[in-house]
Amino acid sequence: MDNTLQSIRYQRGSLQLLDQRKLPLETDYLNIRDATDGWSAVRDMVVRGAPAIAIAAALSVAVEVFNFDAFAGTAADAASFLENRLDYLVSSRPTAVNLSDAAIKLKQIISKAAAVAPDANSVFQAYIKAAEIMLEDDVASNKAIGSHGASFLQHQLKNSNKLSVLTHCNTGSLATAGYGTALGVIRALHAEGVLERAYCTETRPFNQGSRLTAFELVHEKIPATLIADSAAAALMKDCRVSAVIVGADRVAANGDTANKIGTYSLALCAKHHDIPFYVAAPLTSIDLSILSGQEIVIEERSPKELLHSRGGLGEQVAASGISVWNPAFDVTPANLIAGIITEKGVITKLVSNTFDVKDFVQKAENKVCPCGK
C-alpha cells in the first residue's frame, strides 16, 4: 500500500473526511453519519475538489441508509428517499458538475433497482454498491489521467530535457479519491524522472495551494516551489515554466473551463509567454449540456474568507467596512487552452483551433479510442 494522502476514509457503514480547512497544521478526520453531515462538509469545504465532492456526497448517503435501524416503506419509497437526498446534496456546491453528474447516474441506478427490487433494503444495497464503485473508479481514472498527461507533455515538449510545471489550487489526492488530476500528471512526470520542478501558487482566496498542494508535494517528496499568485507572470518571463496544468470543476461543450479563481489570469500569462496551458479533468467534469462558459454558475464565497486570516476562520485582518467580491471560480476560454487531459486521452484542437469535446466524449463512452484506433 502506498503512502498517498487520503481525503476520504471509507468502509461500509463508516465515512470519515479529512478536514482540509485545518491542513497543514492539523490532520483531523470528521465522522460523516448522513447526508446532512455530507452537505455541511461539502459546503464548508471540509472536503473540496470536484471529484472528491461527488464521491463524499454519494458515500454520505450510503452510510446513512446502511445504518438505518429500519425503514418503513416500499422499494419505491426507498428510491424516493435516495433521490431526495441526492437533490439536497447537489445544492451544496453549484459550480462543480461532478456532483450533479454523479447524482444523475445514481438516480438511474436507483430507478432500475426499484423496478425489480422486492423491498426497500434491496434498493439501498444497490445504491451502496454503486457509490462504492464510484470511489474505486476515481482512483483508476486519476492514474490514467496522470499517465496520458505525462506521455503527452513529453511528446509535445520533446526539446526539453526536464520539465518544470506550474499548477494552481489543489488537484491531488486531497481533491479526489486518490492520486489526483493535474497534480496526478505532475506525480507521473516525477515518477518517470522527467520533472525538474513543480511550482504551485498559493491560490487565493482560500490558500488551497499553499495549504494543500504544497503539503502534498512535500509529502510525495516532489521537488517543488511555492509562489504567490501575483508572481506567476514574473516566473514565466524568467523562462522557468515549461507548461501550466490546472484542474477543472466544469468543462463546457466548447472547451471553456471553470476552475479556481486565478486560473484565467494564469492562462492569459501563459498565452503571452508562449507557454502551453493544459486542463486535466475526468470526463465527469465535462458538461455537454452547456455550450460555453457563459452558462456556468460561478459560486461566490463568504467575505470572511478575505477579511479574516486562515481563510475566514481566524481574526480580522482587513479594514472594517471594506466591501468584498469573492468568486470561488473563473472561466478560462477554450482559445487559451492547448489541450484537455482526460482518463481516455487528450482532447486536442481541430484545424479550426477549436475543440470537438462532444465527439471525443461520445467516442470515449462508446469505448472507441478517440485517436481512431
Tab-separated table of N, CA and C in Angstrom, residues 280-358:
chain	number	residue	atom	x	y	z
A	280	ALA	N	-6.526	19.322	-16.834
A	280	ALA	CA	-6.592	17.884	-16.549
A	280	ALA	C	-7.839	17.603	-15.724
A	281	ALA	N	-8.730	16.774	-16.269
A	281	ALA	CA	-10.001	16.519	-15.588
A	281	ALA	C	-10.628	15.231	-16.109
A	282	PRO	N	-11.377	14.539	-15.261
A	282	PRO	CA	-12.096	13.342	-15.726
A	282	PRO	C	-13.265	13.731	-16.615
A	283	LEU	N	-13.767	12.767	-17.364
A	283	LEU	CA	-14.908	13.029	-18.241
A	283	LEU	C	-16.132	13.494	-17.458
A	284	THR	N	-16.210	13.133	-16.186
A	284	THR	CA	-17.346	13.563	-15.367
A	284	THR	C	-17.358	15.059	-15.128
A	285	SER	N	-16.236	15.743	-15.411
A	285	SER	CA	-16.194	17.203	-15.264
A	285	SER	C	-16.683	17.914	-16.521
A	286	ILE	N	-16.931	17.151	-17.579
A	286	ILE	CA	-17.399	17.741	-18.839
A	286	ILE	C	-18.925	17.794	-18.833
A	287	ASP	N	-19.451	18.962	-19.113
A	287	ASP	CA	-20.902	19.171	-19.122
A	287	ASP	C	-21.330	19.579	-20.529
A	288	LEU	N	-21.779	18.598	-21.311
A	288	LEU	CA	-22.179	18.863	-22.694
A	288	LEU	C	-23.505	19.611	-22.787
A	289	SER	N	-24.192	19.767	-21.661
A	289	SER	CA	-25.478	20.469	-21.681
A	289	SER	C	-25.303	21.980	-21.772
A	290	ILE	N	-24.097	22.471	-21.521
A	290	ILE	CA	-23.847	23.907	-21.648
A	290	ILE	C	-22.889	24.142	-22.813
A	291	LEU	N	-23.229	25.091	-23.653
A	291	LEU	CA	-22.472	25.320	-24.875
A	291	LEU	C	-21.174	26.075	-24.644
A	292	SER	N	-21.166	26.949	-23.645
A	292	SER	CA	-19.962	27.739	-23.377
A	292	SER	C	-19.869	28.068	-21.893
A	293	GLY	N	-18.748	28.659	-21.527
A	293	GLY	CA	-18.521	29.019	-20.138
A	293	GLY	C	-19.437	30.100	-19.619
A	294	GLN	N	-20.088	30.822	-20.524
A	294	GLN	CA	-21.015	31.874	-20.095
A	294	GLN	C	-22.201	31.301	-19.320
A	295	GLU	N	-22.480	30.023	-19.499
A	295	GLU	CA	-23.612	29.390	-18.829
A	295	GLU	C	-23.243	28.779	-17.476
A	296	ILE	N	-21.976	28.812	-17.117
A	296	ILE	CA	-21.535	28.197	-15.862
A	296	ILE	C	-21.849	29.120	-14.689
A	297	VAL	N	-22.526	28.575	-13.687
A	297	VAL	CA	-22.836	29.338	-12.472
A	297	VAL	C	-21.573	29.453	-11.622
A	298	ILE	N	-21.175	30.666	-11.314
A	298	ILE	CA	-19.973	30.897	-10.521
A	298	ILE	C	-20.370	31.139	-9.066
A	299	GLU	N	-19.906	30.277	-8.224
A	299	GLU	CA	-20.197	30.371	-6.783
A	299	GLU	C	-19.406	31.515	-6.158
A	300	GLU	N	-20.062	32.269	-5.281
A	300	GLU	CA	-19.373	33.306	-4.515
A	300	GLU	C	-19.267	32.869	-3.061
A	301	ARG	N	-18.088	33.045	-2.506
A	301	ARG	CA	-17.818	32.600	-1.148
A	301	ARG	C	-18.056	33.742	-0.149
A	302	SER	N	-17.996	33.398	1.109
A	302	SER	CA	-18.209	34.368	2.173
A	302	SER	C	-17.114	35.431	2.181
A	303	PRO	N	-17.488	36.688	2.430
A	303	PRO	CA	-16.481	37.759	2.557
A	303	PRO	C	-15.457	37.462	3.652
A	304	LYS	N	-15.837	36.678	4.632
A	304	LYS	CA	-14.938	36.377	5.753
A	304	LYS	C	-13.637	35.726	5.285
A	305	GLU	N	-13.697	35.005	4.156
A	305	GLU	CA	-12.501	34.327	3.674
A	305	GLU	C	-11.405	35.302	3.257
A	306	LEU	N	-11.780	36.526	2.937
A	306	LEU	CA	-10.796	37.562	2.625
A	306	LEU	C	-10.560	38.520	3.787
A	307	LEU	N	-11.595	38.716	4.575
A	307	LEU	CA	-11.498	39.686	5.675
A	307	LEU	C	-10.767	39.137	6.892
A	308	HIS	N	-10.760	37.810	7.038
A	308	HIS	CA	-10.165	37.178	8.220
A	308	HIS	C	-9.016	36.262	7.826
A	309	SER	N	-8.106	36.031	8.730
A	309	SER	CA	-6.997	35.116	8.486
A	309	SER	C	-7.490	33.672	8.458
A	310	ARG	N	-6.597	32.793	8.010
A	310	ARG	CA	-6.899	31.352	7.954
A	310	ARG	C	-8.195	31.080	7.178
A	311	GLY	N	-8.328	31.760	6.042
A	311	GLY	CA	-9.468	31.500	5.174
A	311	GLY	C	-10.815	31.810	5.788
A	312	GLY	N	-10.844	32.757	6.708
A	312	GLY	CA	-12.097	33.148	7.338
A	312	GLY	C	-12.303	32.586	8.723
A	313	LEU	N	-11.380	31.741	9.174
A	313	LEU	CA	-11.537	31.089	10.476
A	313	LEU	C	-10.835	31.849	11.599
A	314	GLY	N	-9.922	32.775	11.244
A	314	GLY	CA	-9.140	33.463	12.265
A	314	GLY	C	-9.604	34.889	12.507
A	315	GLU	N	-8.681	35.719	12.969
A	315	GLU	CA	-9.008	37.101	13.328
A	315	GLU	C	-9.119	37.974	12.077
A	316	GLN	N	-9.812	39.097	12.220
A	316	GLN	CA	-9.977	40.003	11.087
A	316	GLN	C	-8.646	40.676	10.776
A	317	VAL	N	-8.314	40.724	9.481
A	317	VAL	CA	-7.049	41.307	9.059
A	317	VAL	C	-7.252	42.446	8.051
A	318	ALA	N	-8.464	42.597	7.524
A	318	ALA	CA	-8.740	43.656	6.554
A	318	ALA	C	-9.462	44.817	7.237
A	319	ALA	N	-9.468	45.958	6.573
A	319	ALA	CA	-10.102	47.153	7.133
A	319	ALA	C	-11.602	46.948	7.287
A	320	SER	N	-12.123	47.339	8.415
A	320	SER	CA	-13.559	47.252	8.649
A	320	SER	C	-14.298	48.175	7.682
A	321	GLY	N	-15.405	47.685	7.141
A	321	GLY	CA	-16.225	48.477	6.256
A	321	GLY	C	-15.922	48.311	4.778
A	322	ILE	N	-14.830	47.614	4.449
A	322	ILE	CA	-14.498	47.400	3.042
A	322	ILE	C	-15.446	46.360	2.441
A	323	SER	N	-15.904	46.611	1.226
A	323	SER	CA	-16.758	45.622	0.548
A	323	SER	C	-15.879	44.540	-0.073
A	324	VAL	N	-16.452	43.381	-0.308
A	324	VAL	CA	-15.693	42.224	-0.789
A	324	VAL	C	-16.397	41.573	-1.966
A	325	TRP	N	-15.626	41.241	-3.002
A	325	TRP	CA	-16.101	40.377	-4.088
A	325	TRP	C	-15.231	39.135	-4.051
A	326	ASN	N	-15.833	37.989	-3.799
A	326	ASN	CA	-15.063	36.774	-3.538
A	326	ASN	C	-15.576	35.588	-4.358
A	327	PRO	N	-15.452	35.649	-5.700
A	327	PRO	CA	-15.846	34.494	-6.508
A	327	PRO	C	-14.887	33.337	-6.273
A	328	ALA	N	-15.427	32.133	-6.187
A	328	ALA	CA	-14.576	30.967	-5.953
A	328	ALA	C	-13.916	30.486	-7.237
A	329	PHE	N	-14.527	30.806	-8.384
A	329	PHE	CA	-14.038	30.292	-9.657
A	329	PHE	C	-14.020	31.395	-10.709
A	330	ASP	N	-13.297	31.133	-11.796
A	330	ASP	CA	-13.426	31.933	-13.005
A	330	ASP	C	-13.439	30.992	-14.199
A	331	VAL	N	-13.724	31.522	-15.369
A	331	VAL	CA	-13.819	30.700	-16.571
A	331	VAL	C	-12.693	31.067	-17.528
A	332	THR	N	-11.940	30.063	-17.940
A	332	THR	CA	-10.886	30.229	-18.935
A	332	THR	C	-11.441	29.843	-20.299
A	333	PRO	N	-11.428	30.758	-21.268
A	333	PRO	CA	-11.968	30.429	-22.590
A	333	PRO	C	-11.114	29.391	-23.308
A	334	ALA	N	-11.754	28.603	-24.156
A	334	ALA	CA	-11.094	27.492	-24.824
A	334	ALA	C	-9.919	27.926	-25.692
A	335	ASN	N	-9.969	29.153	-26.215
A	335	ASN	CA	-8.889	29.586	-27.106
A	335	ASN	C	-7.557	29.741	-26.378
A	336	LEU	N	-7.578	29.750	-25.043
A	336	LEU	CA	-6.344	29.840	-24.260
A	336	LEU	C	-5.837	28.467	-23.812
A	337	ILE	N	-6.589	27.411	-24.097
A	337	ILE	CA	-6.271	26.067	-23.618
A	337	ILE	C	-5.681	25.237	-24.754
A	338	ALA	N	-4.518	24.616	-24.497
A	338	ALA	CA	-3.841	23.824	-25.529
A	338	ALA	C	-4.380	22.410	-25.614
A	339	GLY	N	-4.888	21.872	-24.529
A	339	GLY	CA	-5.409	20.513	-24.530
A	339	GLY	C	-6.103	20.195	-23.218
A	340	ILE	N	-7.037	19.253	-23.282
A	340	ILE	CA	-7.770	18.813	-22.089
A	340	ILE	C	-7.432	17.350	-21.851
A	341	ILE	N	-6.746	17.077	-20.763
A	341	ILE	CA	-6.249	15.735	-20.464
A	341	ILE	C	-7.309	14.976	-19.667
A	342	THR	N	-7.775	13.859	-20.187
A	342	THR	CA	-8.789	13.038	-19.531
A	342	THR	C	-8.267	11.625	-19.327
A	343	GLU	N	-9.059	10.801	-18.657
A	343	GLU	CA	-8.678	9.403	-18.446
A	343	GLU	C	-8.748	8.579	-19.721
A	344	LYS	N	-9.365	9.125	-20.768
A	344	LYS	CA	-9.480	8.425	-22.047
A	344	LYS	C	-8.519	8.971	-23.107
A	345	GLY	N	-7.686	9.907	-22.728
A	345	GLY	CA	-6.771	10.517	-23.676
A	345	GLY	C	-6.846	12.027	-23.597
A	346	VAL	N	-6.187	12.697	-24.529
A	346	VAL	CA	-6.110	14.156	-24.527
A	346	VAL	C	-6.980	14.722	-25.650
A	347	ILE	N	-7.866	15.635	-25.292
A	347	ILE	CA	-8.682	16.327	-26.288
A	347	ILE	C	-7.835	17.455	-26.856
A	348	THR	N	-7.493	17.341	-28.122
A	348	THR	CA	-6.683	18.365	-28.785
A	348	THR	C	-7.556	19.155	-29.756
A	349	LYS	N	-6.997	20.214	-30.286
A	349	LYS	CA	-7.777	21.099	-31.138
A	349	LYS	C	-7.786	20.648	-32.595
A	350	LEU	N	-8.875	20.979	-33.277
A	350	LEU	CA	-9.001	20.720	-34.694
A	350	LEU	C	-8.207	21.756	-35.482
A	351	VAL	N	-8.192	21.620	-36.789
A	351	VAL	CA	-7.505	22.585	-37.642
A	351	VAL	C	-8.075	23.985	-37.443
A	352	SER	N	-9.358	24.026	-37.093
A	352	SER	CA	-10.038	25.311	-36.874
A	352	SER	C	-9.665	25.961	-35.537
A	353	ASN	N	-8.757	25.310	-34.779
A	353	ASN	CA	-8.316	25.795	-33.470
A	353	ASN	C	-9.435	25.772	-32.433
A	354	THR	N	-10.371	24.848	-32.603
A	354	THR	CA	-11.456	24.656	-31.643
A	354	THR	C	-11.460	23.205	-31.173
A	355	PHE	N	-12.108	22.967	-30.034
A	355	PHE	CA	-12.257	21.609	-29.506
A	355	PHE	C	-13.580	21.010	-29.969
A	356	ASP	N	-13.560	19.725	-30.324
A	356	ASP	CA	-14.807	18.991	-30.535
A	356	ASP	C	-14.970	18.060	-29.333
A	357	VAL	N	-15.365	18.647	-28.216
A	357	VAL	CA	-15.460	17.905	-26.964
A	357	VAL	C	-16.540	16.829	-27.051
A	358	LYS	N	-17.659	17.155	-27.673
A	358	LYS	CA	-18.765	16.203	-27.770
A	358	LYS	C	-18.356	14.942	-28.512
